[in-house]
Coordinates of C-alpha atoms in Angstrom, one line a residue:
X1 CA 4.4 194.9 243.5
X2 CA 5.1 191.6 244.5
X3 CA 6.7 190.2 241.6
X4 CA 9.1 193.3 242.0
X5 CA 9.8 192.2 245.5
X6 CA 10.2 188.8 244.0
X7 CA 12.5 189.7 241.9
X8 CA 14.7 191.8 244.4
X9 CA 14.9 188.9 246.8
X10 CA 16.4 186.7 244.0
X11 CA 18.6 189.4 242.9
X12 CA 20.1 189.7 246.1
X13 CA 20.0 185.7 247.6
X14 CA 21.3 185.0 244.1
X15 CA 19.5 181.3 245.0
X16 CA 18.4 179.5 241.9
X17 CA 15.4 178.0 243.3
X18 CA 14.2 181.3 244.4
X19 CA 13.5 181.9 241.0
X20 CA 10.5 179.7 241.0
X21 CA 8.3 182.9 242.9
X22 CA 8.7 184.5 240.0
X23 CA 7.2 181.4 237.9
X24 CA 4.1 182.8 236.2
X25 CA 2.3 179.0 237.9
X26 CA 3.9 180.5 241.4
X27 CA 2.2 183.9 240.8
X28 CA -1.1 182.5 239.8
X29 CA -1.4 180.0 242.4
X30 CA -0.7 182.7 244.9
X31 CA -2.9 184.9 243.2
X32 CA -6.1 182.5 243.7
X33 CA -5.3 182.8 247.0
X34 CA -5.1 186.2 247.2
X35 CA -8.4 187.0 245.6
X36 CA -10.1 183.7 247.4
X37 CA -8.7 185.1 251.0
X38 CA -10.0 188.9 250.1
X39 CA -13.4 187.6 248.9
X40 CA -13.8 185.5 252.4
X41 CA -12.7 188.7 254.4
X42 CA -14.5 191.5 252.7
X43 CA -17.7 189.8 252.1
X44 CA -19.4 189.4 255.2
X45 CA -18.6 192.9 255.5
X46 CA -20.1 194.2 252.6
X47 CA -22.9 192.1 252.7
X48 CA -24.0 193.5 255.8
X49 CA -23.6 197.4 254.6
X50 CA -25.1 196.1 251.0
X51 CA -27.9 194.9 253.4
X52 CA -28.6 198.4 255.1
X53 CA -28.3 199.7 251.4
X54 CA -29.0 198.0 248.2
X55 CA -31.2 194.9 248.5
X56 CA -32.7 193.9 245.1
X57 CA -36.2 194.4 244.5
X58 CA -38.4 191.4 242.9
X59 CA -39.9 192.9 240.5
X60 CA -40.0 191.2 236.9
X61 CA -42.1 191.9 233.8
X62 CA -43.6 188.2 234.2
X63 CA -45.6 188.1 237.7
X64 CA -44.6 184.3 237.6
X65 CA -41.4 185.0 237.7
X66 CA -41.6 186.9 240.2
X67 CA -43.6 184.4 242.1
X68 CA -40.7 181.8 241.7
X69 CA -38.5 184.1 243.0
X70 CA -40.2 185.9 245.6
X71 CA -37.9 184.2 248.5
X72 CA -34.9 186.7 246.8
X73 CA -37.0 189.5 247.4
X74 CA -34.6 192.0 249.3
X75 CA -31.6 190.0 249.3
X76 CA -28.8 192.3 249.0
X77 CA -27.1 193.0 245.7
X78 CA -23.7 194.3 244.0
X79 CA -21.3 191.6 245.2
X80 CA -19.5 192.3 242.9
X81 CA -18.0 194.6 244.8
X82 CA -15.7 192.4 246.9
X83 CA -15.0 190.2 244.1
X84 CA -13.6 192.5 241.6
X85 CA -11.7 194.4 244.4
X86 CA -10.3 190.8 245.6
X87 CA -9.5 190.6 241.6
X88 CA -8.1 194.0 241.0
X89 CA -5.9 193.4 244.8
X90 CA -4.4 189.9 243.5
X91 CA -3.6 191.4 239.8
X92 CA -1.8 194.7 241.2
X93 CA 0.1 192.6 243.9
X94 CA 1.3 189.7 241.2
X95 CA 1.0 190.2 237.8
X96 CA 3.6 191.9 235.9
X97 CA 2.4 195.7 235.5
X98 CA 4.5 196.0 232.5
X99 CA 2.5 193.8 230.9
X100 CA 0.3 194.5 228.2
X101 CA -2.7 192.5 228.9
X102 CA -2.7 193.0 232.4
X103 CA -2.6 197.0 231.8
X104 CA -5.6 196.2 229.2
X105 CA -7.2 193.8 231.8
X106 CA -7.0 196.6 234.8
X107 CA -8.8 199.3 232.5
X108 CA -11.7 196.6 231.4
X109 CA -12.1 195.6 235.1
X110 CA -12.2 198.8 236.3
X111 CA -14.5 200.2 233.3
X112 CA -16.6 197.6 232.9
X113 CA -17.4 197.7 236.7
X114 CA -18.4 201.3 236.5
X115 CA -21.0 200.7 234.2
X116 CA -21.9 197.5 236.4
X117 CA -22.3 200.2 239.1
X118 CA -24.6 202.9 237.4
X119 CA -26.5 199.9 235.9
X120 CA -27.6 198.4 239.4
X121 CA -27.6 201.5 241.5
X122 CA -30.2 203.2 238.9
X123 CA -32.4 199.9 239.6
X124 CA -31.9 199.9 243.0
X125 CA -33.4 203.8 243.2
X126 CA -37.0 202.0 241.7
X127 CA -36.1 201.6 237.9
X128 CA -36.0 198.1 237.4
X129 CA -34.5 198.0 234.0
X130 CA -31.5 200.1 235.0
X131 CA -29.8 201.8 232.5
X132 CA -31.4 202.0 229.1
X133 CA -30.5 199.4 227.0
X134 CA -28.9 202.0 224.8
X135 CA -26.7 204.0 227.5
X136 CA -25.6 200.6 229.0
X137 CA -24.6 199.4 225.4
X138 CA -22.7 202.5 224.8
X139 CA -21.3 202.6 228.2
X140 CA -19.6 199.0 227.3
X141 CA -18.9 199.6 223.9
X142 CA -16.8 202.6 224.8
X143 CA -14.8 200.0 227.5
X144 CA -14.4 197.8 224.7
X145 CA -13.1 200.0 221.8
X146 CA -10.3 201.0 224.0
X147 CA -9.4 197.8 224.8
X148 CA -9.7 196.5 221.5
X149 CA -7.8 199.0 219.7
X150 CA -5.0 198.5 222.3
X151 CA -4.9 194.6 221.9
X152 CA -4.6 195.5 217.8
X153 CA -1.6 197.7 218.5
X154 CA -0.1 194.8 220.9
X155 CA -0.4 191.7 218.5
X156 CA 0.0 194.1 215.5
X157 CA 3.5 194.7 216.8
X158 CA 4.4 191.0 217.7
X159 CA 2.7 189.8 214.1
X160 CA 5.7 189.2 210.9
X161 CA 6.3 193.0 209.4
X162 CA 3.7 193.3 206.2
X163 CA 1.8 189.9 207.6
X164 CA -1.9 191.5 208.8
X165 CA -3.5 189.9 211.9
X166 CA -5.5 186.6 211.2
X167 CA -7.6 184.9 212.8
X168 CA -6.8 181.3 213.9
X169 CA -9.9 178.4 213.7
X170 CA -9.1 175.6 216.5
X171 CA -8.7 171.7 215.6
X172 CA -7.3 172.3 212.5
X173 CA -4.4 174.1 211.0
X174 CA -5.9 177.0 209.7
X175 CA -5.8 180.9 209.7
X176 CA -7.7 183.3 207.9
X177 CA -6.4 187.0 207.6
X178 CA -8.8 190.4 209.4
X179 CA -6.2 193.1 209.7
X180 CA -8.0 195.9 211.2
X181 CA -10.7 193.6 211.5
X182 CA -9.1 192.5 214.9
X183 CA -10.6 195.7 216.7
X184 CA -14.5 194.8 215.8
X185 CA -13.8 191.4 216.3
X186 CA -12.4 191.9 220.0
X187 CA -15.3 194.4 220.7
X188 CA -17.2 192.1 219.7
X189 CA -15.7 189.4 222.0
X190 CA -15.2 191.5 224.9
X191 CA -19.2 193.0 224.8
X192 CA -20.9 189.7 223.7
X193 CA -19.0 187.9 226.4
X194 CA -19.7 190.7 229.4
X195 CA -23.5 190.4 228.3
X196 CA -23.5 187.0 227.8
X197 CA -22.2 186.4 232.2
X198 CA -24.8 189.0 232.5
X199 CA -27.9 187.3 231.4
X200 CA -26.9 183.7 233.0
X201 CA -26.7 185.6 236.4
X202 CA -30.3 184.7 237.2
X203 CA -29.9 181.9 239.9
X204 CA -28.0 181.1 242.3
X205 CA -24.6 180.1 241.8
X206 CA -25.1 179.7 238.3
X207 CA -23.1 182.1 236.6
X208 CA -20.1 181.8 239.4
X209 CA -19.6 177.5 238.7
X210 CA -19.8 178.4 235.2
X211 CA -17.6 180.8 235.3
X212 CA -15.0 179.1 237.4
X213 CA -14.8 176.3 234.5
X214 CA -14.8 178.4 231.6
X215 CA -11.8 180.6 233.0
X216 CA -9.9 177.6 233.9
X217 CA -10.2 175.9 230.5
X218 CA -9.4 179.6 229.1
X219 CA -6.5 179.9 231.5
X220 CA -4.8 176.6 230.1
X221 CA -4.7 178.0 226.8
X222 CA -3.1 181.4 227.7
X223 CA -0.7 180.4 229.8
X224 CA 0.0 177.6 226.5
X225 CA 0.2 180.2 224.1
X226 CA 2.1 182.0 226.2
X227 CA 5.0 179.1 225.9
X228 CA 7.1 178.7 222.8
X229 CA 7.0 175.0 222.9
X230 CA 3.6 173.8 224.2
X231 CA 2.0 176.7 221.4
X232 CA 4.4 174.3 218.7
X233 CA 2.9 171.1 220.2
X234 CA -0.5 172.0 220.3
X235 CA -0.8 173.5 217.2
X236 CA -1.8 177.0 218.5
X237 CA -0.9 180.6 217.9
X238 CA 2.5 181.1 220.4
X239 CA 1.5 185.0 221.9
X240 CA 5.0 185.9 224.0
X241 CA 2.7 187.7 226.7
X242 CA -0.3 185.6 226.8
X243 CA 1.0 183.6 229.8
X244 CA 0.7 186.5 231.8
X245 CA -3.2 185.8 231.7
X246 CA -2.7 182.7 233.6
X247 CA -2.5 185.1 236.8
X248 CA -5.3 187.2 235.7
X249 CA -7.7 184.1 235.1
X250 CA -6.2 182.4 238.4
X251 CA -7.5 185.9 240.5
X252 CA -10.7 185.6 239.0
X253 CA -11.4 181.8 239.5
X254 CA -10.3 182.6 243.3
X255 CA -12.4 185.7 243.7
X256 CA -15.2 183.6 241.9
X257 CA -15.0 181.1 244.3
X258 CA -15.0 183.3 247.4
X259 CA -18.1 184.9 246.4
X260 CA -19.6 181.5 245.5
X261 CA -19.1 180.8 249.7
X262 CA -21.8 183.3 250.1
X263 CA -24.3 183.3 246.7
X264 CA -24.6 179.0 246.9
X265 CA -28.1 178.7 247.4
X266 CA -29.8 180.3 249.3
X267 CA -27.8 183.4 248.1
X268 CA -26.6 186.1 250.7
X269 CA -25.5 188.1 248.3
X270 CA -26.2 188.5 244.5
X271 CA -23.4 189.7 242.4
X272 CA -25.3 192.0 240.1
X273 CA -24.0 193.8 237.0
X274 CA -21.3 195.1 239.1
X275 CA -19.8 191.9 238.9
X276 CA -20.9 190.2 236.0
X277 CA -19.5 192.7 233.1
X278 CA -16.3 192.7 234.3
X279 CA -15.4 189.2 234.6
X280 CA -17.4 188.6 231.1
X281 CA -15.3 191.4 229.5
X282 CA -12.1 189.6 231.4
X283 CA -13.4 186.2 230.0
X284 CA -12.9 187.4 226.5
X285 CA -9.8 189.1 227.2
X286 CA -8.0 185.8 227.9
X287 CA -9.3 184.6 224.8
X288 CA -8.2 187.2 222.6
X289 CA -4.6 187.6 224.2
X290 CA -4.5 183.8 223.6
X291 CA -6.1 184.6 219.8
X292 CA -8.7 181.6 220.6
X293 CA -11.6 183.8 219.9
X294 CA -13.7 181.1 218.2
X295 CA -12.4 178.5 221.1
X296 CA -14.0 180.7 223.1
X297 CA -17.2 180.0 221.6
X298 CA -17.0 175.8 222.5
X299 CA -15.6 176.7 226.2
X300 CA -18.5 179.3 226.9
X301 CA -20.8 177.1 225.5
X302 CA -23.1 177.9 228.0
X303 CA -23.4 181.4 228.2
X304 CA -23.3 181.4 224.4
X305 CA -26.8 179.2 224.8
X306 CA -28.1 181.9 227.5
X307 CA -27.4 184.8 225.2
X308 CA -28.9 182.6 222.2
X309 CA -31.8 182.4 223.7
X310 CA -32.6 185.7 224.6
X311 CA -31.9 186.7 220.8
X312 CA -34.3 183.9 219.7
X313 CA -37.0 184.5 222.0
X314 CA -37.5 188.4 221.3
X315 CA -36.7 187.9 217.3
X316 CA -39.2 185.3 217.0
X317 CA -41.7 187.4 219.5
X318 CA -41.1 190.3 217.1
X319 CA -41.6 188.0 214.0
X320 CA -44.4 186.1 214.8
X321 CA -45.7 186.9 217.9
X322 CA -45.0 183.1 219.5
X323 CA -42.2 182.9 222.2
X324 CA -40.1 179.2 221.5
X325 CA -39.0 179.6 225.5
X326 CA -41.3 179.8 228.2
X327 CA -39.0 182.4 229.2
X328 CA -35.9 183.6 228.4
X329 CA -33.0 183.6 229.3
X330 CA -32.6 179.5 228.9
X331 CA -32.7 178.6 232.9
X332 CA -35.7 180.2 233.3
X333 CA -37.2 178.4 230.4
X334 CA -36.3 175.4 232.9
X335 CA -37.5 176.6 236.3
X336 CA -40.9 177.4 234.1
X337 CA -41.0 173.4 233.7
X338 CA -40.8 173.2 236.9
X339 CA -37.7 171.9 238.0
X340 CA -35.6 173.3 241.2
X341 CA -33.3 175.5 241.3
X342 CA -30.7 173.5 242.3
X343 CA -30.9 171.0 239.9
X344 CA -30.5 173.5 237.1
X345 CA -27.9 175.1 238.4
X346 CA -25.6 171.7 238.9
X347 CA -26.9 170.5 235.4
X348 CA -25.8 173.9 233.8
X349 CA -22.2 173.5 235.8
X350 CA -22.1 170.0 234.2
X351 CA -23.2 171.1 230.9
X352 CA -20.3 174.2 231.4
X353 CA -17.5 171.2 232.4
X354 CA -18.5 169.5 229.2
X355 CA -17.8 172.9 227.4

């Protein structure tokens, strides 16, 4: 909407340096602002109705874990909310609808959320585990296959006629060909990404500082792809629309950061899986409109070593009946050592600014 009005005013001022509101960096500075301003304005707000409504119950499969966190008991849950509408306001406002990734990144958002939604009001009615593992799975994957088959059709149309789609390694100059391969790939991407956020949203603040540095590495990349001659410098796959996701990942670092004022320890707020499969799904999005899919890997480095450990833990459990974590996922493996909370949570942001 605004870029429209944007335009218009340039149109009609016929001012050269009016163009620069038009400037994708324009747009995504303004868009961080956007999402940072809503987040500040709507969360108080929610967070008192989420009080009245949906706190979140302390209950855990490992009574000490329970026992560490029993100062969270009733703390108010689905932030998410105000973060992903601060998100979806700054992307409808400034992005550029005609966009590809931006129409794919509106349906994940939006999709994504709705599971988020089901997922933590069907714990917040007394069934801790939310939805079943299966229906949540199936919920996600159904998000993702859409997506995924419309990012195919997208690159597949900007790829050389009779060239299939392939799949670029970072570092070094090399590409292997996946075709149709693309679509399980960025299903997987999108789904292992969403859960990934997911499973690191267990203290405070922890998923939100990671997340703010992995989007802004991420960001760099699409808006370079997204340029013709940076793509040639740096060696990397030039996507004509990728820049676009430089607004998206701008509204989700400021959205991130707004809710951050209020889930920095002691949280107000938690963000629940209301917020946390959308801007995992959104995470993976920028990387597969850039085509840095195994980049993606490095930069999330930390929420790939949260989801890691989960898998360990209950394949070894299953195996041989010994858990390698005191628990899982990793951070609680720490607090089980006995180390604050804060000092995880800042080590973790470090460890995600290494990444």
């Amino acid at each position: 909407m605004l870029l429209w009005l944007f335009h218009r005013i340039v149109d009609v001022a016929g001012v050269d340096s009016l163009a620069a509101m038009t400037k994708i960096t324009f747009r995504a500075a303004l868009a961080a602002g956007v999402a940072f301003a809503l987040a500040l304005l709507l969360g108080p707000r929610m967070i008192a109705w989420l009080r009245r409504r949906f706190r979140e119950p302390n209950r855990s499969d490992s009574p000490r874990l329970e026992e560490l966190h029993a100062s969270k008991h009733a703390t108010p849950t689905m932030g998410g909310l105000f973060l992903v509408a601060g998100v979806l306001a700054a992307l409808l406002l400034l992005a550029d609808p005609a966009n590809p990734f931006v129409q794919v990144a509106l349906l994940l958002t939006v999709g994504l959320a709705a599971v988020g939604v089901f997922d933590d009001l069907i714990k917040l009615r007394g069934d801790s585990r939310g939805l079943s593992a299966r229906a949540k799975l199936l919920g996600q994957l159904a998000v993702a296959a859409v997506a995924a088959l419309w990012l195919y059709g997208v690159h597949a149309a900007e790829a050389v006629p009779g060239e299939p789609l392939t799949l670029w390694i970072p570092l070094v100059d090399i590409s292997l060909p996946i075709g149709w391969g693309f679509a399980p790939l960025a299903v997987l991407v999108i789904v292992g990404t969403s859960n990934a956020v997911n499973l690191t949203d267990g203290l405070d603040g922890l998923a939100g500082g990671c997340l703010v540095l992995a989007i802004g590495a991420m960001a760099a990349i699409a808006y370079a792809a997204g340029h013709a001659e940076i793509a040639h410098y740096l060696g990397i796959a030039g996507i004509a629309d990728a820049g676009e996701m430089t607004v998206l990942a701008a509204a989700m670092i400021g959205g991130v950061l707004g809710f951050l004022w209020f889930n920095c320890h002691p949280a107000q707020v938690f963000m629940g899986d209301t917020g946390s499969l959308p801007l995992g799904g959104l995470l993976g999005l920028i990387a597969l409109a850039a085509r840095q899919e195994i980049l993606l890997l490095l930069v999330g480095g930390v929420f790939v070593a949260e989801a890691a450990s989960v898998m360990i833990q209950v394949g070894v459990y299953r195996w041989r009946r010994r858990r390698v974590f005191l628990c899982a996922p990793l951070h609680h493996h720490f607090q089980f050592k006995g180390l604050p909370e804060g000092q995880i949570v800042v080590r973790f942001w470090i460890a995600a600014a290494v990444c």
